[in-house]
Amino acid sequence: MFGFSPAEGAGSMTKQLCSHLRAHIGNGTLPPGLRLPPTRRAAQELGIARNIVIEVYEQLTAEGYLITRIGAGTYVANSIELRSPKSVPPQPAPVPAPVPNRHAGDWIDFDAGTPDLRHFPRKLWSQYMRDVTANEPEHVLDYGDCRGSGALRETLVRYLFRVKGIRCTPDQIIVTSGTSEGCLLLASAFGDMFRAVYVEEPTIGFIADIFKTLHYTVHPVEVDAQGMNVGQIDPSAPQGLLILTPSHQYPTGSILSIQRRQQAVKLAETYGHYILEDDYNSEFRHKGSPIPPLHLLAPDRVIYAGTFSKTLSPAIKLGFLIVPPHLVDRILQTKADLNLSASSLTQMALSRFIEDGHFDRHIHKMRAIYRKRRIFLKEQVQRLFGGETQVLGDEAGMHVQLVFRPEVYGSVDWKGCEAFGVRLSSFDEYARRQGRHPGKIVLGYGKLTEADIAEGLRKLHAFVQSVKSV
Amino acid sequence: MFGFSPAEGAGSMTKQLCSHLRAHIGNGTLPPGLRLPPTRRAAQELGIARNIVIEVYEQLTAEGYLITRIGAGTYVANSIELRSPKSVPPQPAPVPAPVPNRHAGDWIDFDAGTPDLRHFPRKLWSQYMRDVTANEPEHVLDYGDCRGSGALRETLVRYLFRVKGIRCTPDQIIVTSGTSEGCLLLASAFGDMFRAVYVEEPTIGFIADIFKTLHYTVHPVEVDAQGMNVGQIDPSAPQGLLILTPSHQYPTGSILSIQRRQQAVKLAETYGHYILEDDYNSEFRHKGSPIPPLHLLAPDRVIYAGTFSKTLSPAIKLGFLIVPPHLVDRILQTKADLNLSASSLTQMALSRFIEDGHFDRHIHKMRAIYRKRRIFLKEQVQRLFGGETQVLGDEAGMHVQLVFRPEVYGSVDWKGCEAFGVRLSSFDEYARRQGRHPGKIVLGYGKLTEADIAEGLRKLHAFVQSVKSV
């Protein structure tokens, strides 16, 4: 009956009969209006249990292929278009892209994007996650508060005051799944106020890309040894958001000076701009004490963005914004509209982890590690390159700027390093305007051991020798 | 000297002296150009170690407050604007908002948004998370592949074929942190192609809100017992995205019939629309087998969105899109521009959890639980309300539609239930056009025990009696 013959290993009888009928209704073999045999008879003829036929009829009625009229039987429905569903030929699963492993082989990669994850306190963190997952009330498994968990926001208020001197209330804190989500949120929230962002030039592109994707105009503003040259922003420039990394600019390593900070705040207050303080790694200051956040100067104009991607791990997926009180409602409404929330589980684990002092201990440990690497790197650069290059912007974080004498190295294509087994970035890779940073490169050392650093610099030295001798 | 006297418990000497000098340079007591005493003398006069003074001078030089000229000493810098940083009065931490607890007190809440988290396999899940966190190579702590982890994407390909008959390649799968992020991504990616979305009316608002926030025009299209009435979309309507929940519409519970599916696909193919198939809970089908996804009919026009928020927990923060091959590059480029990524750790844990069969087992268990509750709910409704109401849309998921006779209950304000200790939603809460769904309410039963359901329905019955007798 129906030309149906079940096949071994092709799924349950119900499933096979359903597919078979769908296909034959679909191609017109079983035409609209056709009355199907009663379930009892169909079951007999097909040699299968009657309740399977009942199930199949019910299923196809729910899907619209069949119509059941009480007391009158089951019919093929009308207005089903005759065509077989497009068959997609089964495709072999392609070999997955290799997991990015920047230390593969003999490569040395002076990438600066991630912390040294070898020192992430895996065991401790997984204990916190396990405890929270296993023992907390149900609500940690639920969507949770759009602002972020109350416990984490209170923890952050205490942490920010203790470590950075920031005074804010839990209501001003909005937990995000990282700085990118924070920027996306701000770009959506500010869209009907203004459509301009002022970004450091050169800088890492991802924040500008987010705003550009959300249809903002991106205005690059030059960075020098004192950070963004805020004075270049014209008073007649459109209202917008100044995006600054005051504590350690990437790639220059500059610290925004007090004069520039005051200028930025005055500009913002006078012309209605806001400032995004992207504080991605001020925890790792190597000389003296941490630079006070720009937020302290103008808590009404500055939105402070913090992240745990650089201090703990990007896989934690947590960051936060501190928002001026008068902007809280606007930004929260946008967050609710976009339905963005971070994992309640992870938030609770992080709150406990900080409260128990483990976060401070981890920062302390990593700062010591990065400091040591920084000193080692500077010594090696001095030893290998002498007066050919200068190390700048090394007071914080996990990267330094190297400036090779432009009269000798100004036209070097630094991509050529790769042939020598070392990867690094020239300033031009971070610049919207090319050719303005001759001889300048950036070395991230956060992920590299001293042995890696030494080897990487030897390889860089070999490259530099090769271009010099050309 | 400098009027400085350290205070007990106010931080390190370095920190105190820095703050003191910042304040006095800031208010003009130490004017621009003033030469500071050499470090040795300052140390003597202040009665502190010389290296503290050196540290302080270096710190304030880095911040721009001081200028050091080699061989000439240290001076207060120019062009610092004289004003004390705005002091924000310390504010008492406000009492945090109470954690949303929808079962608090005697309330019965027929909310349909979350699964029954009491049955989430906490212990097992935390073991998977712990194993991955403790033992995987470093890259699981890193940002990871923008498309999502290769392992998870391959697992999903196998799962989707096995359970839903979907054929796709890992390259077509884009892991998201949930359907909201998926929609945000699509809204950004499609923005320069079209700016219209067609949404079910009534429906839950969050997806439309996301598109509206990203400046799309939202066109509501009526839903009836066969799902969205696709025929209402005019051929002259602007190109856009049809957002459908084919397997179980919310709040009606309708299943999109085969005729409507074909109509939607034809419309999309003819006029260049795309279709978003929001498959939020087809796993929980209670009669017959799962309805084949709309994706099977038109893999080139349908973007399929899956989520683990309803099957496991919203705190997992994982979902995915299946994208037509010709759209993969566009959507991935947007994802890279927005710098959105899901936690590598959680992705790896989920991949293993599925491969080891635990996900299927959990679905199987929850389906049995929801089925039992659904039967119980229907029996109770029949027993209490008899012919006053009809249960519709109960074939899948965790909610049903109740239709009270409109001639008696058409003008009831269902908010009044709350006075009787029960929370539920009327269709009007999900409708853009009010007053078109008299007597219709939705009951989510996924989170409620049989005892809760019985009590909730008794309370609803008491309310219904009270409005009837008015």
mmCIF file of N, CA and C in Angstrom, chain A residues 22 59 62-65 78-81 83 86 88 90-91 96-97 99 114 118 122 130 133 136 138-139 141-143 147 154 167 169 180 195 206 213 215 258-259 262 265 269 288-289 292 299 310 313-315 317 337 339 341 343 395, chain B residues 59 62-65 77-81 83 88 90-91 96-97 99 114 118 122 130 133-134 136 138-139 141-143 147 154 167 169 180 195 206 213 215 258-259 262 265 288-289 292 299 310 313-315 317 337 339 341 343 395:
data_model
loop_
_atom_site.group_PDB
_atom_site.id
_atom_site.type_symbol
_atom_site.label_atom_id
_atom_site.label_comp_id
_atom_site.label_asym_id
_atom_site.label_seq_id
_atom_site.Cartn_x
_atom_site.Cartn_y
_atom_site.Cartn_z
ATOM 1 N N ARG A 22 4.748 11.997 2.969
ATOM 2 C CA ARG A 22 5.075 13.395 2.640
ATOM 3 C C ARG A 22 5.604 13.496 1.221
ATOM 4 N N GLN A 59 0.118 12.857 12.826
ATOM 5 C CA GLN A 59 1.291 13.684 12.572
ATOM 6 C C GLN A 59 1.114 14.499 11.286
ATOM 7 N N ALA A 62 -1.368 17.225 11.648
ATOM 8 C CA ALA A 62 -0.797 18.388 12.344
ATOM 9 C C ALA A 62 0.041 19.221 11.396
ATOM 10 N N GLU A 63 0.730 18.552 10.478
ATOM 11 C CA GLU A 63 1.606 19.282 9.558
ATOM 12 C C GLU A 63 0.842 19.871 8.373
ATOM 13 N N GLY A 64 -0.426 19.477 8.206
ATOM 14 C CA GLY A 64 -1.216 20.052 7.128
ATOM 15 C C GLY A 64 -1.283 19.208 5.868
ATOM 16 N N TYR A 65 -0.582 18.069 5.832
ATOM 17 C CA TYR A 65 -0.619 17.222 4.636
ATOM 18 C C TYR A 65 -1.967 16.522 4.505
ATOM 19 N N ASN A 78 -5.662 19.983 0.320
ATOM 20 C CA ASN A 78 -5.534 20.778 -0.901
ATOM 21 C C ASN A 78 -4.359 21.741 -0.823
ATOM 22 N N SER A 79 -4.135 22.383 -1.937
ATOM 23 C CA SER A 79 -3.178 23.486 -2.072
ATOM 24 C C SER A 79 -1.780 23.201 -1.512
ATOM 25 N N ILE A 80 -1.366 21.965 -1.697
ATOM 26 C CA ILE A 80 0.051 21.696 -1.442
ATOM 27 C C ILE A 80 0.728 21.759 -2.796
ATOM 28 N N GLU A 81 1.738 22.550 -2.873
ATOM 29 C CA GLU A 81 2.364 22.727 -4.163
ATOM 30 C C GLU A 81 3.164 21.492 -4.522
ATOM 31 N N ARG A 83 6.015 19.736 -5.655
ATOM 32 C CA ARG A 83 7.423 19.741 -6.021
ATOM 33 C C ARG A 83 8.128 19.010 -4.909
ATOM 34 N N LYS A 86 13.688 20.496 -2.193
ATOM 35 C CA LYS A 86 15.046 20.551 -2.736
ATOM 36 C C LYS A 86 15.934 19.583 -1.974
ATOM 37 N N VAL A 88 19.399 18.489 -0.796
ATOM 38 C CA VAL A 88 20.765 18.974 -0.682
ATOM 39 C C VAL A 88 21.642 17.734 -0.681
ATOM 40 N N PRO A 90 24.240 15.170 0.246
ATOM 41 C CA PRO A 90 25.019 15.075 1.480
ATOM 42 C C PRO A 90 26.456 15.480 1.195
ATOM 43 N N GLN A 91 26.956 16.353 2.021
ATOM 44 C CA GLN A 91 28.316 16.817 1.777
ATOM 45 C C GLN A 91 29.232 16.251 2.837
ATOM 46 N N PRO A 96 37.884 20.384 9.805
ATOM 47 C CA PRO A 96 37.752 21.673 10.484
ATOM 48 C C PRO A 96 39.038 22.479 10.391
ATOM 49 N N ALA A 97 38.860 23.787 10.375
ATOM 50 C CA ALA A 97 40.029 24.663 10.382
ATOM 51 C C ALA A 97 40.856 24.352 11.619
ATOM 52 N N VAL A 99 42.659 24.646 14.963
ATOM 53 C CA VAL A 99 42.499 25.573 16.074
ATOM 54 C C VAL A 99 43.671 26.539 16.048
ATOM 55 N N THR A 114 46.139 38.478 23.985
ATOM 56 C CA THR A 114 45.653 37.684 25.116
ATOM 57 C C THR A 114 46.713 37.576 26.206
ATOM 58 N N ARG A 118 48.598 30.137 30.316
ATOM 59 C CA ARG A 118 49.202 29.016 31.051
ATOM 60 C C ARG A 118 49.093 29.225 32.552
ATOM 61 N N ARG A 122 43.234 27.430 36.610
ATOM 62 C CA ARG A 122 42.194 26.536 36.102
ATOM 63 C C ARG A 122 41.459 25.775 37.190
ATOM 64 N N ARG A 130 32.031 24.991 39.666
ATOM 65 C CA ARG A 130 31.331 23.780 40.092
ATOM 66 C C ARG A 130 30.454 24.063 41.304
ATOM 67 N N THR A 133 27.475 26.040 40.194
ATOM 68 C CA THR A 133 26.573 25.222 39.368
ATOM 69 C C THR A 133 25.859 24.178 40.208
ATOM 70 N N GLU A 136 23.921 26.533 44.008
ATOM 71 C CA GLU A 136 23.146 27.780 44.112
ATOM 72 C C GLU A 136 21.658 27.534 43.847
ATOM 73 N N GLU A 138 18.013 27.869 42.055
ATOM 74 C CA GLU A 138 17.730 27.740 40.617
ATOM 75 C C GLU A 138 17.995 28.993 39.799
ATOM 76 N N HIS A 139 17.818 30.163 40.432
ATOM 77 C CA HIS A 139 17.854 31.361 39.587
ATOM 78 C C HIS A 139 19.208 31.581 38.919
ATOM 79 N N LEU A 141 20.589 29.548 37.143
ATOM 80 C CA LEU A 141 20.505 28.868 35.846
ATOM 81 C C LEU A 141 19.583 29.622 34.893
ATOM 82 N N ASP A 142 18.958 30.667 35.397
ATOM 83 C CA ASP A 142 17.944 31.378 34.623
ATOM 84 C C ASP A 142 18.562 32.594 33.916
ATOM 85 N N TYR A 143 17.734 33.352 33.212
ATOM 86 C CA TYR A 143 18.245 34.507 32.468
ATOM 87 C C TYR A 143 18.865 35.560 33.383
ATOM 88 N N ARG A 147 20.740 43.928 34.179
ATOM 89 C CA ARG A 147 21.896 44.757 34.553
ATOM 90 C C ARG A 147 23.127 43.926 34.881
ATOM 91 N N GLU A 154 27.793 44.488 43.192
ATOM 92 C CA GLU A 154 28.267 45.003 44.485
ATOM 93 C C GLU A 154 29.744 44.694 44.714
ATOM 94 N N ARG A 167 34.441 55.792 42.665
ATOM 95 C CA ARG A 167 33.235 55.748 43.490
ATOM 96 C C ARG A 167 32.033 55.631 42.561
ATOM 97 N N THR A 169 27.878 53.472 42.279
ATOM 98 C CA THR A 169 26.907 52.609 42.951
ATOM 99 C C THR A 169 26.643 51.379 42.064
ATOM 100 N N SER A 180 33.475 44.276 23.761
ATOM 101 C CA SER A 180 32.792 44.348 22.462
ATOM 102 C C SER A 180 31.289 44.489 22.658
ATOM 103 N N ARG A 195 26.183 60.255 15.911
ATOM 104 C CA ARG A 195 26.676 59.181 15.044
ATOM 105 C C ARG A 195 28.160 59.352 14.733
ATOM 106 N N PHE A 206 39.177 46.950 16.518
ATOM 107 C CA PHE A 206 37.886 46.287 16.721
ATOM 108 C C PHE A 206 36.793 47.199 17.264
ATOM 109 N N THR A 213 30.112 49.383 11.950
ATOM 110 C CA THR A 213 29.054 48.432 11.564
ATOM 111 C C THR A 213 27.682 48.976 11.953
ATOM 112 N N HIS A 215 26.924 52.018 11.783
ATOM 113 C CA HIS A 215 26.699 53.229 10.977
ATOM 114 C C HIS A 215 27.164 54.524 11.635
ATOM 115 N N ILE A 258 47.965 64.233 32.104
ATOM 116 C CA ILE A 258 46.930 64.962 32.850
ATOM 117 C C ILE A 258 46.390 66.138 32.039
ATOM 118 N N GLN A 259 47.284 66.794 31.280
ATOM 119 C CA GLN A 259 46.827 67.925 30.458
ATOM 120 C C GLN A 259 45.796 67.465 29.418
ATOM 121 N N GLN A 262 42.474 66.539 31.020
ATOM 122 C CA GLN A 262 41.660 67.719 31.319
ATOM 123 C C GLN A 262 41.051 68.305 30.045
ATOM 124 N N VAL A 265 38.141 66.157 28.922
ATOM 125 C CA VAL A 265 36.955 66.355 29.762
ATOM 126 C C VAL A 265 36.304 67.697 29.434
ATOM 127 N N GLU A 269 32.608 68.285 28.079
ATOM 128 C CA GLU A 269 31.624 69.080 28.820
ATOM 129 C C GLU A 269 31.106 70.245 27.993
ATOM 130 N N GLY A 288 55.763 52.296 39.326
ATOM 131 C CA GLY A 288 54.908 53.107 40.191
ATOM 132 C C GLY A 288 53.547 52.485 40.398
ATOM 133 N N SER A 289 52.594 53.314 40.798
ATOM 134 C CA SER A 289 51.262 52.803 41.108
ATOM 135 C C SER A 289 50.357 52.980 39.888
ATOM 136 N N PRO A 292 45.522 56.873 37.976
ATOM 137 C CA PRO A 292 44.100 57.017 38.331
ATOM 138 C C PRO A 292 43.240 57.051 37.061
ATOM 139 N N PRO A 299 33.021 61.876 36.258
ATOM 140 C CA PRO A 299 32.139 60.695 36.277
ATOM 141 C C PRO A 299 30.827 60.900 35.526
ATOM 142 N N LYS A 310 41.490 40.186 29.742
ATOM 143 C CA LYS A 310 42.946 40.352 29.803
ATOM 144 C C LYS A 310 43.487 39.968 31.177
ATOM 145 N N SER A 313 40.611 35.458 31.603
ATOM 146 C CA SER A 313 40.608 34.722 30.331
ATOM 147 C C SER A 313 39.449 35.196 29.477
ATOM 148 N N PRO A 314 39.654 35.246 28.158
ATOM 149 C CA PRO A 314 38.544 35.618 27.271
ATOM 150 C C PRO A 314 37.378 34.634 27.364
ATOM 151 N N ALA A 315 37.647 33.396 27.790
ATOM 152 C CA ALA A 315 36.576 32.395 27.847
ATOM 153 C C ALA A 315 35.615 32.636 29.010
ATOM 154 N N LYS A 317 34.174 35.458 29.426
ATOM 155 C CA LYS A 317 33.124 36.240 28.752
ATOM 156 C C LYS A 317 32.441 37.219 29.701
ATOM 157 N N ASP A 337 16.120 45.845 25.210
ATOM 158 C CA ASP A 337 15.621 45.709 23.836
ATOM 159 C C ASP A 337 16.450 44.710 23.031
ATOM 160 N N ASN A 339 18.064 42.363 24.398
ATOM 161 C CA ASN A 339 17.959 41.103 25.133
ATOM 162 C C ASN A 339 19.328 40.465 25.366
ATOM 163 N N SER A 341 22.348 39.373 27.770
ATOM 164 C CA SER A 341 22.657 39.102 29.173
ATOM 165 C C SER A 341 23.852 38.174 29.254
ATOM 166 N N SER A 343 26.106 35.202 31.432
ATOM 167 C CA SER A 343 25.738 33.990 32.180
ATOM 168 C C SER A 343 25.661 34.261 33.678
ATOM 169 N N GLU A 395 55.632 51.082 30.167
ATOM 170 C CA GLU A 395 55.367 51.242 31.589
ATOM 171 C C GLU A 395 54.222 50.383 32.103
ATOM 172 N N GLN B 59 56.241 58.552 38.825
ATOM 173 C CA GLN B 59 54.813 58.320 38.576
ATOM 174 C C GLN B 59 54.149 59.590 38.042
ATOM 175 N N ALA B 62 55.134 60.387 34.570
ATOM 176 C CA ALA B 62 54.404 59.554 33.610
ATOM 177 C C ALA B 62 53.000 60.088 33.387
ATOM 178 N N GLU B 63 52.391 60.611 34.447
ATOM 179 C CA GLU B 63 51.025 61.111 34.321
ATOM 180 C C GLU B 63 50.971 62.518 33.741
ATOM 181 N N GLY B 64 52.115 63.186 33.643
ATOM 182 C CA GLY B 64 52.133 64.511 33.033
ATOM 183 C C GLY B 64 52.114 65.670 34.025
ATOM 184 N N TYR B 65 52.026 65.383 35.338
ATOM 185 C CA TYR B 65 52.006 66.463 36.326
ATOM 186 C C TYR B 65 53.381 67.121 36.465
ATOM 187 N N ALA B 77 54.574 70.731 35.712
ATOM 188 C CA ALA B 77 54.325 70.912 34.283
ATOM 189 C C ALA B 77 53.394 72.088 34.028
ATOM 190 N N ASN B 78 53.424 72.564 32.808
ATOM 191 C CA ASN B 78 52.544 73.656 32.395
ATOM 192 C C ASN B 78 51.180 73.131 31.975
ATOM 193 N N SER B 79 50.321 74.054 31.725
ATOM 194 C CA SER B 79 48.991 73.849 31.141
ATOM 195 C C SER B 79 48.163 72.753 31.811
ATOM 196 N N ILE B 80 48.291 72.695 33.124
ATOM 197 C CA ILE B 80 47.335 71.869 33.852
ATOM 198 C C ILE B 80 46.249 72.813 34.339
ATOM 199 N N GLU B 81 45.051 72.480 34.014
ATOM 200 C CA GLU B 81 43.981 73.396 34.370
ATOM 201 C C GLU B 81 43.732 73.343 35.869
ATOM 202 N N ARG B 83 41.716 73.161 38.743
ATOM 203 C CA ARG B 83 40.424 72.898 39.342
ATOM 204 C C ARG B 83 40.558 71.557 40.024
ATOM 205 N N VAL B 88 32.880 63.162 43.946
ATOM 206 C CA VAL B 88 31.572 62.534 44.007
ATOM 207 C C VAL B 88 31.361 62.112 45.455
ATOM 208 N N PRO B 90 30.580 60.086 48.525
ATOM 209 C CA PRO B 90 30.393 58.643 48.635
ATOM 210 C C PRO B 90 28.919 58.326 48.837
ATOM 211 N N GLN B 91 28.434 57.409 48.062
ATOM 212 C CA GLN B 91 27.020 57.091 48.169
ATOM 213 C C GLN B 91 26.851 55.728 48.818
ATOM 214 N N PRO B 96 20.352 45.922 46.859
ATOM 215 C CA PRO B 96 20.154 45.402 45.512
ATOM 216 C C PRO B 96 18.716 44.966 45.288
ATOM 217 N N ALA B 97 18.291 45.077 44.033
ATOM 218 C CA ALA B 97 16.954 44.603 43.684
ATOM 219 C C ALA B 97 16.855 43.129 44.023
ATOM 220 N N VAL B 99 16.449 39.325 43.763
ATOM 221 C CA VAL B 99 16.591 38.399 42.657
ATOM 222 C C VAL B 99 15.205 37.948 42.221
ATOM 223 N N THR B 114 11.075 30.012 30.536
ATOM 224 C CA THR B 114 12.231 29.167 30.860
ATOM 225 C C THR B 114 11.802 27.731 31.119
ATOM 226 N N ARG B 118 14.862 22.971 37.726
ATOM 227 C CA ARG B 118 15.089 22.002 38.814
ATOM 228 C C ARG B 118 15.644 20.695 38.272
ATOM 229 N N ARG B 122 22.759 19.429 36.970
ATOM 230 C CA ARG B 122 23.814 20.298 37.496
ATOM 231 C C ARG B 122 25.138 19.587 37.694
ATOM 232 N N ARG B 130 34.214 21.278 34.445
ATOM 233 C CA ARG B 130 35.460 21.147 35.199
ATOM 234 C C ARG B 130 36.512 20.419 34.370
ATOM 235 N N THR B 133 37.741 22.754 31.716
ATOM 236 C CA THR B 133 38.533 23.847 32.286
ATOM 237 C C THR B 133 39.874 23.346 32.806
ATOM 238 N N ALA B 134 39.879 22.157 33.389
ATOM 239 C CA ALA B 134 41.106 21.675 34.012
ATOM 240 C C ALA B 134 42.073 21.057 33.013
ATOM 241 N N GLU B 136 41.895 20.787 29.163
ATOM 242 C CA GLU B 136 42.057 21.060 27.738
ATOM 243 C C GLU B 136 43.288 21.931 27.470
ATOM 244 N N GLU B 138 45.502 25.083 26.182
ATOM 245 C CA GLU B 138 45.266 26.499 26.497
ATOM 246 C C GLU B 138 44.222 27.181 25.615
ATOM 247 N N HIS B 139 44.114 26.727 24.364
ATOM 248 C CA HIS B 139 43.279 27.520 23.461
ATOM 249 C C HIS B 139 41.816 27.566 23.905
ATOM 250 N N LEU B 141 40.857 28.517 26.606
ATOM 251 C CA LEU B 141 40.735 29.706 27.457
ATOM 252 C C LEU B 141 40.827 30.987 26.628
ATOM 253 N N ASP B 142 41.100 30.827 25.345
ATOM 254 C CA ASP B 142 41.355 31.987 24.486
ATOM 255 C C ASP B 142 40.063 32.409 23.763
ATOM 256 N N TYR B 143 40.185 33.414 22.904
ATOM 257 C CA TYR B 143 39.004 33.909 22.205
ATOM 258 C C TYR B 143 38.383 32.857 21.291
ATOM 259 N N ARG B 147 33.647 31.667 14.235
ATOM 260 C CA ARG B 147 32.475 30.873 13.829
ATOM 261 C C ARG B 147 31.933 30.022 14.964
ATOM 262 N N GLU B 154 30.913 20.553 14.479
ATOM 263 C CA GLU B 154 30.779 19.204 13.906
ATOM 264 C C GLU B 154 29.770 18.368 14.689
ATOM 265 N N ARG B 167 20.525 18.638 6.708
ATOM 266 C CA ARG B 167 21.858 18.404 6.146
ATOM 267 C C ARG B 167 22.552 19.741 6.009
ATOM 268 N N THR B 169 26.784 21.676 6.512
ATOM 269 C CA THR B 169 28.197 21.446 6.801
ATOM 270 C C THR B 169 28.594 22.310 7.993
ATOM 271 N N SER B 180 19.105 35.775 20.709
ATOM 272 C CA SER B 180 19.164 37.238 20.653
ATOM 273 C C SER B 180 20.426 37.699 19.937
ATOM 274 N N ARG B 195 15.586 46.516 5.142
ATOM 275 C CA ARG B 195 15.314 47.059 6.473
ATOM 276 C C ARG B 195 13.905 46.720 6.925
ATOM 277 N N PHE B 206 10.567 40.011 21.846
ATOM 278 C CA PHE B 206 11.991 40.356 21.937
ATOM 279 C C PHE B 206 12.720 40.367 20.597
ATOM 280 N N THR B 213 15.403 48.073 17.261
ATOM 281 C CA THR B 213 16.534 48.832 17.809
ATOM 282 C C THR B 213 17.585 49.068 16.744
ATOM 283 N N HIS B 215 16.882 49.676 13.738
ATOM 284 C CA HIS B 215 16.272 50.535 12.725
ATOM 285 C C HIS B 215 15.578 49.793 11.585
ATOM 286 N N ILE B 258 1.936 22.795 6.096
ATOM 287 C CA ILE B 258 2.774 22.587 4.918
ATOM 288 C C ILE B 258 2.437 23.592 3.817
ATOM 289 N N GLN B 259 1.126 23.907 3.679
ATOM 290 C CA GLN B 259 0.730 24.885 2.652
ATOM 291 C C GLN B 259 1.377 26.240 2.919
ATOM 292 N N GLN B 262 5.115 26.197 2.239
ATOM 293 C CA GLN B 262 5.420 26.315 0.808
ATOM 294 C C GLN B 262 5.196 27.740 0.316
ATOM 295 N N VAL B 265 8.085 29.922 1.437
ATOM 296 C CA VAL B 265 9.290 29.677 0.648
ATOM 297 C C VAL B 265 9.153 30.296 -0.737
ATOM 298 N N GLY B 288 3.153 12.508 18.282
ATOM 299 C CA GLY B 288 3.852 12.123 17.070
ATOM 300 C C GLY B 288 5.318 12.494 17.106
ATOM 301 N N SER B 289 5.924 12.575 15.924
ATOM 302 C CA SER B 289 7.352 12.863 15.859
ATOM 303 C C SER B 289 7.558 14.348 15.610
ATOM 304 N N PRO B 292 9.191 18.252 10.706
ATOM 305 C CA PRO B 292 10.434 18.559 9.978
ATOM 306 C C PRO B 292 10.653 20.068 9.894
ATOM 307 N N PRO B 299 16.824 25.281 1.979
ATOM 308 C CA PRO B 299 18.057 25.594 2.723
ATOM 309 C C PRO B 299 18.781 26.838 2.214
ATOM 310 N N LYS B 310 16.353 26.826 26.128
ATOM 311 C CA LYS B 310 15.094 26.155 26.490
ATOM 312 C C LYS B 310 15.317 24.674 26.764
ATOM 313 N N SER B 313 19.732 25.366 29.714
ATOM 314 C CA SER B 313 19.576 26.491 30.643
ATOM 315 C C SER B 313 20.037 27.765 29.974
ATOM 316 N N PRO B 314 19.354 28.877 30.256
ATOM 317 C CA PRO B 314 19.798 30.154 29.694
ATOM 318 C C PRO B 314 21.212 30.530 30.148
ATOM 319 N N ALA B 315 21.658 29.983 31.279
ATOM 320 C CA ALA B 315 22.981 30.346 31.789
ATOM 321 C C ALA B 315 24.112 29.707 30.990
ATOM 322 N N LYS B 317 24.291 30.038 27.811
ATOM 323 C CA LYS B 317 24.588 31.112 26.852
ATOM 324 C C LYS B 317 25.108 30.574 25.523
ATOM 325 N N ASP B 337 33.379 41.809 12.618
ATOM 326 C CA ASP B 337 33.349 43.259 12.841
ATOM 327 C C ASP B 337 32.778 43.594 14.214
ATOM 328 N N ASN B 339 32.924 41.587 16.656
ATOM 329 C CA ASN B 339 33.811 40.919 17.610
ATOM 330 C C ASN B 339 33.030 40.109 18.652
ATOM 331 N N SER B 341 31.855 36.635 20.257
ATOM 332 C CA SER B 341 32.231 35.223 20.334
ATOM 333 C C SER B 341 31.653 34.612 21.589
ATOM 334 N N SER B 343 31.827 31.596 24.677
ATOM 335 C CA SER B 343 32.898 31.026 25.488
ATOM 336 C C SER B 343 33.405 29.707 24.907
ATOM 337 N N GLU B 395 0.291 20.801 21.239
ATOM 338 C CA GLU B 395 0.995 19.634 20.705
ATOM 339 C C GLU B 395 2.490 19.636 20.953
#
